[in-house]
Coordinates of C-alpha atoms in Angstrom, one line a residue:
X901 CA -0.3 0.0 0.1
X902 CA 3.2 2.5 0.6
X903 CA 4.2 1.8 -2.9
X904 CA 0.6 2.4 -4.2
X905 CA 0.6 5.7 -2.1
X906 CA 3.6 6.8 -3.8
X907 CA 2.9 5.8 -7.5
X908 CA -0.5 7.6 -6.8
X909 CA 1.6 10.7 -6.0
X910 CA 3.8 10.6 -9.0
X911 CA 0.8 10.7 -11.1
X912 CA -1.4 13.1 -9.6
X913 CA 2.2 15.7 -9.0
X914 CA 2.6 15.6 -13.0
X915 CA -0.9 15.5 -14.0
X916 CA -1.2 18.9 -11.7
X917 CA 1.5 20.3 -13.2
X918 CA 0.5 19.6 -16.7
X919 CA -3.3 20.7 -16.1
X920 CA -4.6 17.5 -17.5
X921 CA -3.6 13.7 -17.9
X922 CA -3.8 14.3 -22.0
X923 CA -0.9 16.3 -21.2
X924 CA 1.6 14.2 -19.9
X925 CA 2.7 12.8 -23.2
X926 CA 4.6 16.7 -23.1
X927 CA 6.6 15.4 -20.2
X928 CA 10.5 14.5 -21.7
X929 CA 13.3 13.0 -19.8
X930 CA 15.0 16.3 -19.1
X931 CA 12.2 17.7 -17.1
X932 CA 11.9 14.7 -14.9
X933 CA 15.6 15.1 -14.1
X934 CA 15.6 18.7 -13.7
X935 CA 12.3 18.6 -11.1
X936 CA 12.7 15.6 -9.6
X937 CA 13.3 15.9 -5.5
X938 CA 12.8 19.7 -6.1
X939 CA 9.9 21.7 -4.2
X940 CA 9.2 24.9 -6.0
X941 CA 6.0 25.5 -3.9
X942 CA 8.5 26.0 -0.5
X943 CA 12.0 26.5 -2.0
X944 CA 12.6 29.7 -3.5
X945 CA 15.8 27.7 -5.2
X946 CA 13.8 25.3 -6.5
X947 CA 11.6 27.9 -7.6
X948 CA 14.3 29.5 -9.2
X949 CA 15.8 26.9 -11.1
X950 CA 12.5 25.8 -12.3
X951 CA 11.7 29.3 -13.6
X952 CA 14.9 29.1 -15.6
X953 CA 14.7 25.6 -17.0
X954 CA 11.1 27.0 -18.2
X955 CA 11.8 30.3 -19.7
X956 CA 15.4 29.0 -21.4
X957 CA 13.5 25.9 -22.9
X958 CA 15.6 23.6 -21.3
X959 CA 12.5 21.6 -20.1
X960 CA 9.1 20.7 -22.3
X961 CA 10.4 21.4 -25.0
X962 CA 7.5 20.2 -26.9
X963 CA 5.3 22.9 -25.3
X964 CA 5.9 25.7 -28.0
X965 CA 3.3 28.1 -26.9
X966 CA 4.4 30.8 -24.2
X967 CA 1.0 31.2 -22.6
X968 CA 1.4 27.1 -21.7
X969 CA 4.6 26.9 -20.6
X970 CA 3.7 30.2 -18.0
X971 CA 1.1 27.9 -16.8
X972 CA 3.4 25.1 -16.2
X973 CA 5.6 27.4 -14.4
X974 CA 2.9 28.3 -12.2
X975 CA 1.8 25.1 -11.5
X976 CA 5.2 24.3 -10.1
X977 CA 5.2 27.1 -8.1
X978 CA 2.0 25.5 -6.1
X979 CA 3.6 22.1 -5.6
X980 CA 4.5 22.7 -1.7
X981 CA 6.1 18.5 -1.2
X982 CA 9.4 17.0 -3.1
X983 CA 8.3 16.5 -6.6
X984 CA 8.5 12.6 -7.2
X985 CA 9.6 10.1 -10.3
X986 CA 10.2 6.3 -10.2
X987 CA 13.9 7.1 -9.8
X988 CA 13.2 8.8 -6.2
X989 CA 10.9 5.9 -5.8
X990 CA 13.4 3.5 -6.4
X991 CA 15.8 5.5 -3.7
X992 CA 13.4 5.9 -1.2
X993 CA 12.3 2.6 -0.5
X994 CA 15.8 2.0 0.5
X995 CA 14.2 4.0 3.4
X996 CA 11.9 2.0 4.2
X997 CA 13.6 -1.8 3.3
X998 CA 15.7 -1.8 6.9
X999 CA 12.7 -1.4 8.9
X1000 CA 11.4 -5.0 7.1
X1001 CA 13.4 -7.6 9.3
X1002 CA 12.7 -5.6 13.0
X1003 CA 9.0 -5.4 11.9
X1004 CA 8.4 -9.2 10.8
X1005 CA 10.4 -10.3 13.9
X1006 CA 8.1 -8.6 16.1
X1007 CA 5.3 -10.0 14.8
X1008 CA 6.1 -13.6 14.9
X1009 CA 3.3 -15.4 16.9
X1010 CA 5.3 -18.3 17.2
X1011 CA 8.2 -17.1 19.6
X1012 CA 7.8 -13.4 21.2
X1013 CA 9.6 -11.6 24.4
X1014 CA 7.3 -9.9 26.5
X1015 CA 8.8 -6.4 27.3
X1016 CA 9.5 -5.1 30.6
X1017 CA 6.6 -2.5 32.3
X1018 CA 7.8 0.8 31.6
X1019 CA 6.0 3.2 33.6
X1020 CA 7.1 6.6 31.9
X1021 CA 6.4 5.0 28.6
X1022 CA 2.6 4.5 29.4
X1023 CA 2.3 7.7 31.3
X1024 CA 3.5 9.5 28.1
X1025 CA 1.5 7.5 26.0
X1026 CA -1.8 8.5 28.2
X1027 CA -0.8 12.0 28.4
X1028 CA -0.7 11.9 24.5
X1029 CA -3.6 10.2 24.3
X1030 CA -5.7 12.9 26.1
X1031 CA -4.1 15.6 24.2
X1032 CA -5.5 13.8 20.9
X1033 CA -9.2 13.9 22.9
X1034 CA -9.3 10.1 23.6
X1035 CA -10.5 9.1 27.3
X1036 CA -11.3 5.7 29.2
X1037 CA -11.1 4.9 32.7
X1038 CA -7.4 3.2 31.8
X1039 CA -6.1 6.4 30.1
X1040 CA -7.3 8.0 33.3
X1041 CA -5.3 6.3 35.8
X1042 CA -1.9 5.9 33.5
X1043 CA -2.4 9.5 33.0
X1044 CA -2.4 10.3 37.0
X1045 CA 0.0 7.5 37.8
X1046 CA 3.5 9.3 38.9
X1047 CA 6.0 7.5 36.5
X1048 CA 8.9 8.8 39.1
X1049 CA 7.0 7.1 41.9
X1050 CA 6.7 3.5 39.7
X1051 CA 10.3 3.6 38.3
X1052 CA 11.6 4.6 42.3
X1053 CA 9.1 1.2 43.8
X1054 CA 11.1 -0.6 41.0
X1055 CA 14.3 0.4 41.9
X1056 CA 14.3 -0.2 45.4
X1057 CA 12.8 -3.8 44.8
X1058 CA 15.3 -4.7 42.1
X1059 CA 18.1 -3.4 44.7
X1060 CA 16.7 -5.3 47.3
X1061 CA 14.1 -8.1 46.3
X1062 CA 11.5 -8.3 48.6
X1063 CA 11.9 -12.5 48.8
X1064 CA 15.1 -11.8 50.7
X1065 CA 14.8 -8.0 52.5
X1066 CA 11.9 -6.3 53.9
X1067 CA 12.2 -2.0 53.9
X1068 CA 10.1 -2.2 57.1
X1069 CA 7.1 0.6 57.7
X1070 CA 9.2 3.4 56.5
X1071 CA 8.8 2.1 53.0
X1072 CA 6.5 4.9 51.6
X1073 CA 8.5 7.4 53.0
X1074 CA 11.6 5.7 51.5
X1075 CA 9.5 5.9 48.0
X1076 CA 8.7 9.6 48.6
X1077 CA 12.4 10.3 49.2
X1078 CA 13.6 8.7 46.2
X1079 CA 11.0 10.3 44.0
X1080 CA 11.8 13.4 45.3
X1081 CA 15.5 13.3 44.6
X1082 CA 14.4 12.1 40.8
X1083 CA 12.5 15.7 40.4
X1084 CA 15.3 17.7 41.3
X1085 CA 17.3 16.7 38.2
X1086 CA 17.2 19.5 35.8
X1087 CA 16.7 18.9 31.7
X1088 CA 19.8 19.2 30.0
X1089 CA 19.4 22.0 27.8
X1090 CA 19.7 21.0 24.0
X1091 CA 19.7 22.7 20.7
X1092 CA 16.3 23.7 19.4
X1093 CA 14.9 21.3 16.8
X1094 CA 16.1 21.9 13.1
X1095 CA 13.7 23.9 11.4
X1096 CA 12.1 22.3 8.6
X1097 CA 13.3 25.4 5.9
X1098 CA 16.8 27.8 6.1
X1099 CA 17.5 31.0 5.4
X1100 CA 20.8 29.9 3.4
X1101 CA 21.8 26.4 1.4
X1102 CA 19.3 23.8 2.3
X1103 CA 19.7 20.5 1.6
X1104 CA 21.4 19.4 -1.4
X1105 CA 19.5 17.9 -4.1
X1106 CA 21.5 14.7 -4.4
X1107 CA 20.6 14.1 -1.0
X1108 CA 16.9 14.1 -1.4
X1109 CA 16.2 11.0 -1.7
X1110 CA 17.4 7.0 -0.9
X1111 CA 19.2 6.0 2.1
X1112 CA 19.2 8.8 4.8
X1113 CA 22.8 9.9 5.9
X1114 CA 24.1 9.1 9.3
X1115 CA 25.0 12.9 10.0
X1116 CA 21.2 13.9 9.1
X1117 CA 19.6 10.7 10.5
X1118 CA 21.2 11.7 13.9
X1119 CA 20.2 15.1 13.8
X1120 CA 16.5 14.8 12.7
X1121 CA 15.3 11.3 14.7
X1122 CA 14.3 13.0 17.3
X1123 CA 12.0 15.7 15.7
X1124 CA 10.0 13.5 13.5
X1125 CA 6.8 14.0 15.3
X1126 CA 3.3 14.2 14.3
X1127 CA 3.6 18.3 14.6
X1128 CA 6.5 18.7 12.3
X1129 CA 4.9 16.1 9.9
X1130 CA 1.6 17.8 9.8
X1131 CA 2.3 21.5 10.3
X1132 CA 1.6 24.2 7.8
X1133 CA 5.1 25.2 6.3
X1134 CA 6.0 28.8 5.0
X1135 CA 8.0 29.5 1.7
X1136 CA 11.5 30.0 2.5
X1137 CA 14.7 30.0 0.4
X1138 CA 15.3 26.1 0.6
X1139 CA 14.4 23.2 2.4
X1140 CA 16.5 20.9 4.9
X1141 CA 17.0 17.4 5.5
X1142 CA 13.5 17.4 8.2
X1143 CA 11.5 18.7 5.2
X1144 CA 13.0 15.9 3.2
X1145 CA 11.9 13.4 5.7
X1146 CA 8.8 14.7 6.3
X1147 CA 8.4 14.7 2.2
X1148 CA 9.3 11.0 1.7
X1149 CA 6.8 10.3 4.8
X1150 CA 3.6 11.8 3.0
X1151 CA 4.8 10.4 -0.1
X1152 CA 4.5 6.4 1.2
X1153 CA 1.4 7.3 3.6
X1154 CA -0.6 9.8 1.6
X1155 CA -1.1 13.4 1.8
X1156 CA -4.1 14.9 3.8
X1157 CA -4.1 17.9 0.6
X1158 CA -1.8 16.5 -2.2
X1159 CA -0.9 19.3 -3.8
X1160 CA -1.4 22.0 -0.8
X1161 CA -3.8 24.4 -0.7
X1162 CA -3.6 26.9 -3.5
X1163 CA -5.4 29.6 -1.8
X1164 CA -2.8 29.7 0.8
X1165 CA -0.4 29.9 -2.2
X1166 CA -1.8 33.1 -3.3
X1167 CA -2.3 34.4 0.0
X1168 CA 1.7 33.9 0.3
X1169 CA 2.5 35.6 -2.8
X1170 CA 3.0 39.1 -1.9
X1171 CA 5.1 37.9 1.1
X1172 CA 7.1 36.2 -1.6
X1173 CA 7.6 39.0 -3.9
X1174 CA 9.2 41.0 -1.0
X1175 CA 12.1 38.7 -0.6
X1176 CA 13.1 38.7 -4.5
X1177 CA 15.9 40.4 -4.0
X1178 CA 16.9 38.1 -1.3
X1179 CA 16.5 35.6 -3.1
X1180 CA 18.9 36.7 -6.3
X1181 CA 21.8 37.2 -3.7
X1182 CA 20.8 33.5 -2.5
X1183 CA 20.7 32.1 -6.0
X1184 CA 23.7 33.7 -7.4
X1185 CA 25.9 32.5 -4.4
X1186 CA 24.4 29.1 -4.9
X1187 CA 24.8 29.4 -8.5
X1188 CA 28.7 30.2 -8.1
X1189 CA 29.0 27.1 -5.8
X1190 CA 27.4 24.5 -7.8
X1191 CA 27.0 25.0 -11.1
X1192 CA 30.3 23.5 -11.7
X1193 CA 29.2 20.1 -10.4
X1194 CA 25.5 20.1 -11.3
X1195 CA 25.7 17.7 -14.2
X1196 CA 28.1 15.8 -12.5
X1197 CA 25.5 15.5 -9.6
X1198 CA 23.0 14.5 -12.1
X1199 CA 25.0 11.9 -13.8
X1200 CA 25.9 10.5 -10.7
X1201 CA 22.5 10.2 -9.4
X1202 CA 21.7 8.1 -12.9
X1203 CA 24.6 5.9 -13.3
X1204 CA 23.9 4.7 -9.3
X1205 CA 20.7 3.8 -10.1
X1206 CA 21.6 0.1 -11.0
X1207 CA 22.4 -0.5 -7.3
X1208 CA 18.5 0.3 -6.7
X1209 CA 17.6 -2.5 -5.0
X1210 CA 14.5 -3.2 -7.2
X1211 CA 11.7 -1.3 -5.7
X1212 CA 9.6 -4.3 -4.6
X1213 CA 11.9 -6.6 -3.6
X1214 CA 10.9 -6.5 -0.1
X1215 CA 7.4 -6.6 -0.6
X1216 CA 6.0 -10.1 0.1
X1217 CA 4.9 -12.2 -3.0
X1218 CA 4.9 -9.3 -5.5
X1219 CA 8.0 -7.9 -7.6
X1220 CA 8.4 -4.9 -10.0
X1221 CA 11.2 -5.4 -12.5
X1222 CA 13.8 -3.0 -12.5
X1223 CA 13.0 0.2 -14.3
X1224 CA 15.4 0.9 -17.1
X1225 CA 16.6 4.2 -18.4
X1226 CA 14.1 4.8 -21.3
X1227 CA 11.0 4.2 -18.7
X1228 CA 12.5 6.0 -16.0
X1229 CA 12.5 9.2 -18.3
X1230 CA 9.1 9.2 -19.7
X1231 CA 7.1 7.1 -16.9
X1232 CA 5.1 9.7 -15.6
X1233 CA 3.3 9.3 -19.3
X1234 CA 2.6 6.0 -18.6
X1235 CA 1.7 5.3 -14.9
X1236 CA -1.8 5.5 -13.7
X1237 CA -2.0 4.2 -10.2
X1238 CA -5.8 3.9 -10.6
X1239 CA -5.7 1.2 -13.0
X1240 CA -3.8 -1.1 -10.2
X1241 CA -6.4 -3.3 -9.2
X1242 CA -6.5 -2.5 -5.6
X1243 CA -8.3 0.0 -3.2
X1244 CA -6.2 2.6 -2.6
X1245 CA -7.1 4.7 0.8
X1246 CA -8.0 8.3 0.8
X1247 CA -6.0 10.7 3.2

């Protein structure tokens, strides 16, 4: 189902950009290569890149009418997620594949291990459940339970097992003292969560799909939260690795609003115009650093596709043949997830 969501997003995104399903025949390989993994509706750097490619007719060469090209550009400027392709699907599936073995092990009914009770984890779950509007006697009980007290009791009994030792009539007093000691600890101040967007060079396009780099994983893993995944994102100079994780998450599990809120985009146009001068400086700096190696990055991306571990190898009972170069370049015009013989959940 995750791959169906991704295929559906590929189809819907490119139909939206082109204006109709019939117009998908005008999508060329250069357009896919230049636009995949970019998000012109959020990143001004990506927006400027798309505009340059449209103006110099580097992409969509079969569309010769100037007004039609302008319409395509306007659509591109409203796409608020990474533009997907067959290649990005192949690469991003590598992100899910390592999750399969532990998940299969966890659901093995013949041999399982009962995890020890974790008072703090259950308390956090109850707090979160109440925040989301859930209510039950068990949720209320866990919510009102002091996890520090539960941990203190467990620590005392682990240190001196009841079958061998007796704390005497002062046990409750001892528990209270240990609990009070826990509460004297002060949280260590850490850096704030990484922003979804930055005002300088963000995540390179070459790093926006495929396996996650260890440095970005260590930085972002604690911030892939419901709030960060679902919150509205304002347009900025460029996107960060956390925004990439958010976009890949939605690609596999579906968007609540696939193509964003066009009205919200229109309302932000005035603010975006005010930032044009700053963007010029950013783009000039970016071009100075990146123009020379842009072709090399693209070539490397496509040369590496053959090690892409066929997208569906990790799925039970079904396999997707490797996508060859020609299909990858023209895949958008031929993919229609609505023809897949299964039910697609609406999000």
